[in-house]
XYZ file of C-alpha atoms in Angstrom:
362
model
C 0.000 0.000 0.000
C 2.736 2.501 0.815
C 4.405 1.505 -2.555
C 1.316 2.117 -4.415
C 0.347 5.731 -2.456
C 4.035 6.841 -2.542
C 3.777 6.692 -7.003
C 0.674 8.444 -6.419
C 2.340 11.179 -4.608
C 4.690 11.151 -6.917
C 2.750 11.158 -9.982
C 0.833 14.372 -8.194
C 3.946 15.912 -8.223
C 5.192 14.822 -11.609
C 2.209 16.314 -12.761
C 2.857 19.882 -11.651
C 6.072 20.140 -12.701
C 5.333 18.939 -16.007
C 2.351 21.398 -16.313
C 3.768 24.433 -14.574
C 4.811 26.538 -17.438
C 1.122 26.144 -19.016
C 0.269 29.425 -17.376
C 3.517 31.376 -18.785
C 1.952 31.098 -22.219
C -0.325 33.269 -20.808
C 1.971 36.312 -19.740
C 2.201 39.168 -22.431
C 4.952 41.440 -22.891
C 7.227 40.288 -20.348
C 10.554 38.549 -21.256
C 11.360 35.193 -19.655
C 13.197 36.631 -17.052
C 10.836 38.511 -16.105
C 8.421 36.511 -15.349
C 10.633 33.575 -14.487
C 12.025 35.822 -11.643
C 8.312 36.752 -10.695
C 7.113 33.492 -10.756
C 10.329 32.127 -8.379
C 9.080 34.973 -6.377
C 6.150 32.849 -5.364
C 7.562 28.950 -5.634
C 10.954 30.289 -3.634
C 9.376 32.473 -1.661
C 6.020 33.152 -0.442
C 4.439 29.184 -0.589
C 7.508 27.063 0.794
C 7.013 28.717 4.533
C 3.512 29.119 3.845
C 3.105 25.204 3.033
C 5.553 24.480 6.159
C 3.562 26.801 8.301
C 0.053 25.728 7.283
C 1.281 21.700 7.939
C 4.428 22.004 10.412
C 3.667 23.623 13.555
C 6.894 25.658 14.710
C 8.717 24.903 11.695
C 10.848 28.550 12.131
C 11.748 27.090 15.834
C 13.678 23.632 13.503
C 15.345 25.938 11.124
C 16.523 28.376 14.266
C 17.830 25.404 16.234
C 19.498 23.579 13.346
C 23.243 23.784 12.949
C 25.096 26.543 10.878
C 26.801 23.502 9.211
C 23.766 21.667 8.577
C 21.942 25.214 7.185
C 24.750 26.189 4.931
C 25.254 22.407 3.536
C 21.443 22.559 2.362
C 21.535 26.361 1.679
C 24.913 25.565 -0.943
C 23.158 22.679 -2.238
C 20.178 24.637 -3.120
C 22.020 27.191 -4.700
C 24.518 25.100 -7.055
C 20.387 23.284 -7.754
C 19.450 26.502 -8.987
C 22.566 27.438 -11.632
C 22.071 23.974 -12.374
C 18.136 25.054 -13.933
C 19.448 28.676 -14.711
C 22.123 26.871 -17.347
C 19.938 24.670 -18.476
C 18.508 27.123 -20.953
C 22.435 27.611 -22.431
C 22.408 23.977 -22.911
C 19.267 23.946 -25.275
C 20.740 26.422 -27.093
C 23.587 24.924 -28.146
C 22.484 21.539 -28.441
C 18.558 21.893 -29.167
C 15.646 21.102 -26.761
C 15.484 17.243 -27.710
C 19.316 16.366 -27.326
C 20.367 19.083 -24.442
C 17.021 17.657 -22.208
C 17.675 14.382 -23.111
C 21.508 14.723 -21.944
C 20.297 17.474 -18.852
C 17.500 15.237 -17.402
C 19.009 11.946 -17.855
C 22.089 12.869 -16.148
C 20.038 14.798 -13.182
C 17.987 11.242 -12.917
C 21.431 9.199 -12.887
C 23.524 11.621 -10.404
C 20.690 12.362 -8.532
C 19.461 9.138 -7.432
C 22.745 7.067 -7.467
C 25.226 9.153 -5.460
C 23.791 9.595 -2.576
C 23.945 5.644 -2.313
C 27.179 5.693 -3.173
C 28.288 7.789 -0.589
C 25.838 5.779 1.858
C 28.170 2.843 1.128
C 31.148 4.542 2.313
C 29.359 6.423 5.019
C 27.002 4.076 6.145
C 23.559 5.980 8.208
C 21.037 4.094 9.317
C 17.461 3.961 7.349
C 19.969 5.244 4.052
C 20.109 3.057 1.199
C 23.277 1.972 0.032
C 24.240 0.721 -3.452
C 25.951 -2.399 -1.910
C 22.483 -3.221 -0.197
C 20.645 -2.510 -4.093
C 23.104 -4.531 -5.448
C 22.362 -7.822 -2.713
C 18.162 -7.396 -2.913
C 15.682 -8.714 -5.047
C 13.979 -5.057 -5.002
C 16.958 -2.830 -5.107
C 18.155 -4.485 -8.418
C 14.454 -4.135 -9.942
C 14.652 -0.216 -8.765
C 18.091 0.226 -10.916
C 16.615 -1.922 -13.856
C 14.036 0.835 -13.718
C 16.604 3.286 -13.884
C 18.548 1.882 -16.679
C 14.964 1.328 -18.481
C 13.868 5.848 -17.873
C 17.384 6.326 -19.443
C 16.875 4.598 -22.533
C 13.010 5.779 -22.546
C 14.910 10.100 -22.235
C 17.204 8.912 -25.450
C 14.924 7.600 -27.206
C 12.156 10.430 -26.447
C 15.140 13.357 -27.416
C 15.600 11.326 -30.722
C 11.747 11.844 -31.388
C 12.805 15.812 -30.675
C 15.819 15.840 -32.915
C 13.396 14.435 -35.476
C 10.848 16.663 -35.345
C 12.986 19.571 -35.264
C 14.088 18.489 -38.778
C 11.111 17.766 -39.988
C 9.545 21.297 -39.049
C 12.578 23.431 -39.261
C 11.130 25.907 -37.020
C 12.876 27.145 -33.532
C 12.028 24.463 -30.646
C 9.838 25.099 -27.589
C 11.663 23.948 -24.586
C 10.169 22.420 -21.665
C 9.241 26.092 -20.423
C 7.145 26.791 -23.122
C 9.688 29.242 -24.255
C 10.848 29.629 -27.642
C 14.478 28.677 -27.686
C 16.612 30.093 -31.057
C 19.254 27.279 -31.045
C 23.174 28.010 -32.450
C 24.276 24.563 -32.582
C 28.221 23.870 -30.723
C 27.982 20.556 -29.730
C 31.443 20.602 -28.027
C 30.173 23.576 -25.869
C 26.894 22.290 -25.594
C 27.284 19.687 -23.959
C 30.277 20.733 -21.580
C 27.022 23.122 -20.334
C 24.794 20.735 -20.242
C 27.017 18.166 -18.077
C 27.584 20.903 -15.973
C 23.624 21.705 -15.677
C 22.671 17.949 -15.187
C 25.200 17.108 -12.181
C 24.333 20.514 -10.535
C 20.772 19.930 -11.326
C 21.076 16.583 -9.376
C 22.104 18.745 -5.876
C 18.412 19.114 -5.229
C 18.443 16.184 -3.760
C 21.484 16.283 -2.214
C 19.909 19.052 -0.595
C 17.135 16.835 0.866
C 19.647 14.512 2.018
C 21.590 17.805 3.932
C 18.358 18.687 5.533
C 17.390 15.584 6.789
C 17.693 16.480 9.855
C 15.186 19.267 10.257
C 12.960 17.106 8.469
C 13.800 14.002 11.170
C 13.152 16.308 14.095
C 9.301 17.268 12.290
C 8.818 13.729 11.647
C 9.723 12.512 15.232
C 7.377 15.328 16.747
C 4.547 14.212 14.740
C 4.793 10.627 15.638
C 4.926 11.880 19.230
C 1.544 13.471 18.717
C 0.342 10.661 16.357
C 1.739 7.371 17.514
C 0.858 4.291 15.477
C 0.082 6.752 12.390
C 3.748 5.993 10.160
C 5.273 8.607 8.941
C 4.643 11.862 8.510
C 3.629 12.938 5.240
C 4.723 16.266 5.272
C 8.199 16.572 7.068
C 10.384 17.743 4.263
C 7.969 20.694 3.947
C 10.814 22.486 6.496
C 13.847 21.466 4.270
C 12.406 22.824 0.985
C 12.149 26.615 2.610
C 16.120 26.286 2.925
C 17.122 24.220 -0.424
C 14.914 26.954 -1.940
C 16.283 30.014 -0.363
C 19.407 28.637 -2.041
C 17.274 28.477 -5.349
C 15.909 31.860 -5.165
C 19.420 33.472 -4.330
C 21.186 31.695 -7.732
C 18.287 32.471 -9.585
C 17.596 36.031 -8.444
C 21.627 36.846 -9.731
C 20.643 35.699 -13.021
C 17.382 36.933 -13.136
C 19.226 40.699 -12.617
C 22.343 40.099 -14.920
C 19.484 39.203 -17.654
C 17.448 42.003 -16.699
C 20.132 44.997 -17.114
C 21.721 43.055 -19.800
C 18.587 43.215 -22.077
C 16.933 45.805 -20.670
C 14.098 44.097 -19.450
C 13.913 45.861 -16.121
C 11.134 48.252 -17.958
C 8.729 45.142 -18.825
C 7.190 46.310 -15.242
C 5.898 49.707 -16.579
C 5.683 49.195 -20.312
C 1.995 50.087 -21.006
C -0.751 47.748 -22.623
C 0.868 45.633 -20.845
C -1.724 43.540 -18.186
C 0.712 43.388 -15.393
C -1.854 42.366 -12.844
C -3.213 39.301 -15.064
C 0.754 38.349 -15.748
C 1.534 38.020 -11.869
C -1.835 36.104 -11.133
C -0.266 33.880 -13.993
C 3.352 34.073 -12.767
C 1.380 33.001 -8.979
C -0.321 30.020 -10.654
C 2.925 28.580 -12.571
C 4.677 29.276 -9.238
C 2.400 27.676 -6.707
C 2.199 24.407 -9.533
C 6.114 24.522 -9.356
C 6.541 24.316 -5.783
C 3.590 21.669 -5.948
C 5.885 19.178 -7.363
C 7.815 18.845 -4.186
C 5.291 19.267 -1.894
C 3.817 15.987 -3.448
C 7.895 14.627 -3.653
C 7.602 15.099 0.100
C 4.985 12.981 0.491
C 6.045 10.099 -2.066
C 9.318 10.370 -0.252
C 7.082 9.799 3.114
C 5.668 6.270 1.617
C 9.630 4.997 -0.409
C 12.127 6.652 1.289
C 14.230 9.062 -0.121
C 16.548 6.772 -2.230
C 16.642 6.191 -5.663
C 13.249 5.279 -6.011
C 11.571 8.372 -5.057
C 14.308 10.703 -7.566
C 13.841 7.991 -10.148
C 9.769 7.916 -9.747
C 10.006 12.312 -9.533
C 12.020 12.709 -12.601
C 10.140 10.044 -14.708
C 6.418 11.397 -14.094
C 8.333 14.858 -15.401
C 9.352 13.927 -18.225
C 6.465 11.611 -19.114
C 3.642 14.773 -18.154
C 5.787 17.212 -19.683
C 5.813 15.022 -23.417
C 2.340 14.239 -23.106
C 1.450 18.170 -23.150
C 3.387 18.288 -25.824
C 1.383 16.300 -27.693
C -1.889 17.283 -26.373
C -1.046 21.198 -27.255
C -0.197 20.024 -30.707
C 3.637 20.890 -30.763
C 3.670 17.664 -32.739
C 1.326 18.754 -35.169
C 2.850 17.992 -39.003
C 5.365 15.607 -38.546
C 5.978 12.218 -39.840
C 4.474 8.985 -38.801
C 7.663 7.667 -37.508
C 8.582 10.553 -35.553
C 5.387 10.227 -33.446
C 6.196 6.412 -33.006
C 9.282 7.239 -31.700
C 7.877 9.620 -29.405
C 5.079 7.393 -28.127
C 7.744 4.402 -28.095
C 9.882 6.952 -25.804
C 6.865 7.618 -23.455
C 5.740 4.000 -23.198
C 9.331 2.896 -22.686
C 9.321 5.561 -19.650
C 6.031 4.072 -17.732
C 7.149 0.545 -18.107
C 10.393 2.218 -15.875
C 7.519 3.147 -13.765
C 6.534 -0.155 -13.152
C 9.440 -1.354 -12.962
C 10.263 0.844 -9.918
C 6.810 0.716 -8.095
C 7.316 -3.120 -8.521
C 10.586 -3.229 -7.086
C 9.417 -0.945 -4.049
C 6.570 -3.626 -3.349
C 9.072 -5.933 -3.038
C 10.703 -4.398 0.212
């Protein structure tokens, strides 16, 4: 049961993170870092403490009494998270939506969920899995099959995108809903977009920092709740930190864009519907932040291992595809490019399975 409620949670979650940027089609007038910076605003921000205050009672007194060490580990983490997103745009541009995601994400999946069982193995902390223990069990093998399976679903689904580039010829729409004008340097590219995908990956090394804020909510709720498991919401505390990190990255290149193009005026440019773009910039927020208030909960029900990273990343890149297909940026090309594209997808759930599966097993 907690195998099958923990993908739910993380399908929730996969689900808002691949819809988020819906509502940025919706902003006029603004450039993207404009209303990316706006939008942070809200999922950095305003609904982290408001999600930990509205579940976590005296979540300010955790973060107070928690360790410099321990703040600034999951603070850094947070930060190098957030250049990790901020480059990812550079990597799409040299290398094209289909082939710099592909590269990005899959490496974020593999880093992501794999290294912090790596270092389990030489640090060993109890309730951590390590990759020697994967490597012994029945379920921790099916997990990394899983794995190995979403990898080869992300190539095959970029192929699909490097297709239908061709086909079209027109500039890509990356995973932002943004139009991206690519300049093709593959040897650049993809130094970038290494860079992006291991950095991209600290988010939940972050998690992993900030453990321990999380540990002391989850041991006060069971206190209050005993027999009850555990709690749902206990990383809620963790993600204001990781995301002050987020927001302080991000807010630096927000600016630098800003002055560099000049965008600082979109504020007071008239006919523009400023009050409509920040109830938009709110929404895509408040759905961003969504996806790991849900990841807090899946993580609740698996753990946070590999499964739960695996399980997050997977539902993103599965929701985010099918959108793509349901807003028609598919529209026009050839029969075999939208086989390899549904092949792609279908080759990502049966890693869903395969990981749910292997989590039943424990």
């Amino acid at each position: 049961m907690n195998a099958l409620l923990g993908i739910l949670f993380h399908f929730l979650g996969g689900f808002s993170s691949g819809s988020f940027y819906l509502p940025y089609k919706k902003v006029k007038g603004w450039s993207w870092e404009t209303f990316w910076l706006i939008g942070g605003t809200f999922s950095w921000i305003i609904v982290p403490p408001l999600a930990a205050f509205l579940t976590i009672p005296n979540f300010w007194d955790i973060i107070q009494n928690e360790s410099s060490s321990i703040l600034g580990l999951t603070f850094l983490f947070g930060a190098l998270w957030g250049i990790g997103g901020f480059m990812y745009g550079l990597g799409v541009r040299y290398l094209g939506v289909a082939l710099g995601s592909s590269i990005m994400l899959g490496l974020t999946m593999v880093i992501g969920s794999l290294v912090p069982s790596i270092f389990y193995e030489f640090s060993p902390q109890d309730g951590k899995d390590n990759i020697g223990l994967m490597l012994s069990n029945s379920w921790g093998q099916m997990v990394l099959l899983g794995l190995f399976v979403c990898v080869i679903g992300i190539i095959i689904s970029g192929k699909a995108g490097v297709m239908k580039d061709k086909e079209l010829k027109t500039d890509s729409i990356d995973p932002h809903g943004v139009e991206v004008k690519t300049e093709y340097k593959f040897g650049l590219g993809l130094t970038v977009a290494i860079i992006s995908g291991v950095l991209s990956a600290c988010f939940n090394f972050g998690l992993e920092a900030g453990k321990p804020m999380a540990n002391v909510a989850n041991e006060a709720w069971k206190i209050a709740n005993p027999s009850q498991g555990e709690f749902l919401f206990q990383n809620n505390v963790t993600y204001v930190v990781v995301l002050w990190g987020g927001m302080a990255s991000n807010l630096i290149g927000c600016l630098y864009l800003s002055f560099k193009n000049k965008s600082y005026t979109d504020y007071v440019k008239k006919n523009v519907p400023v009050a409509k773009n920040i109830i938009f910039c709110a929404l895509a927020g408040t759905m961003w932040f969504l996806q790991f208030f849900f990841y807090g909960m899946g993580e609740s029900k698996l753990g946070n291992g590999p499964s739960s990273w695996i399980l997050h990343m997977a539902f993103i890149i599965l929701i985010a595809n099918l959108w793509g297909v349901i807003i028609k940026e598919w529209k026009g090309v050839s029969k075999k490019t939208i086989t390899t594209i549904s092949v792609g997808m279908i080759v990502m759930f049966i890693s869903i399975l395969i990981v749910g599966y292997g989590n039943s097993l424990r």
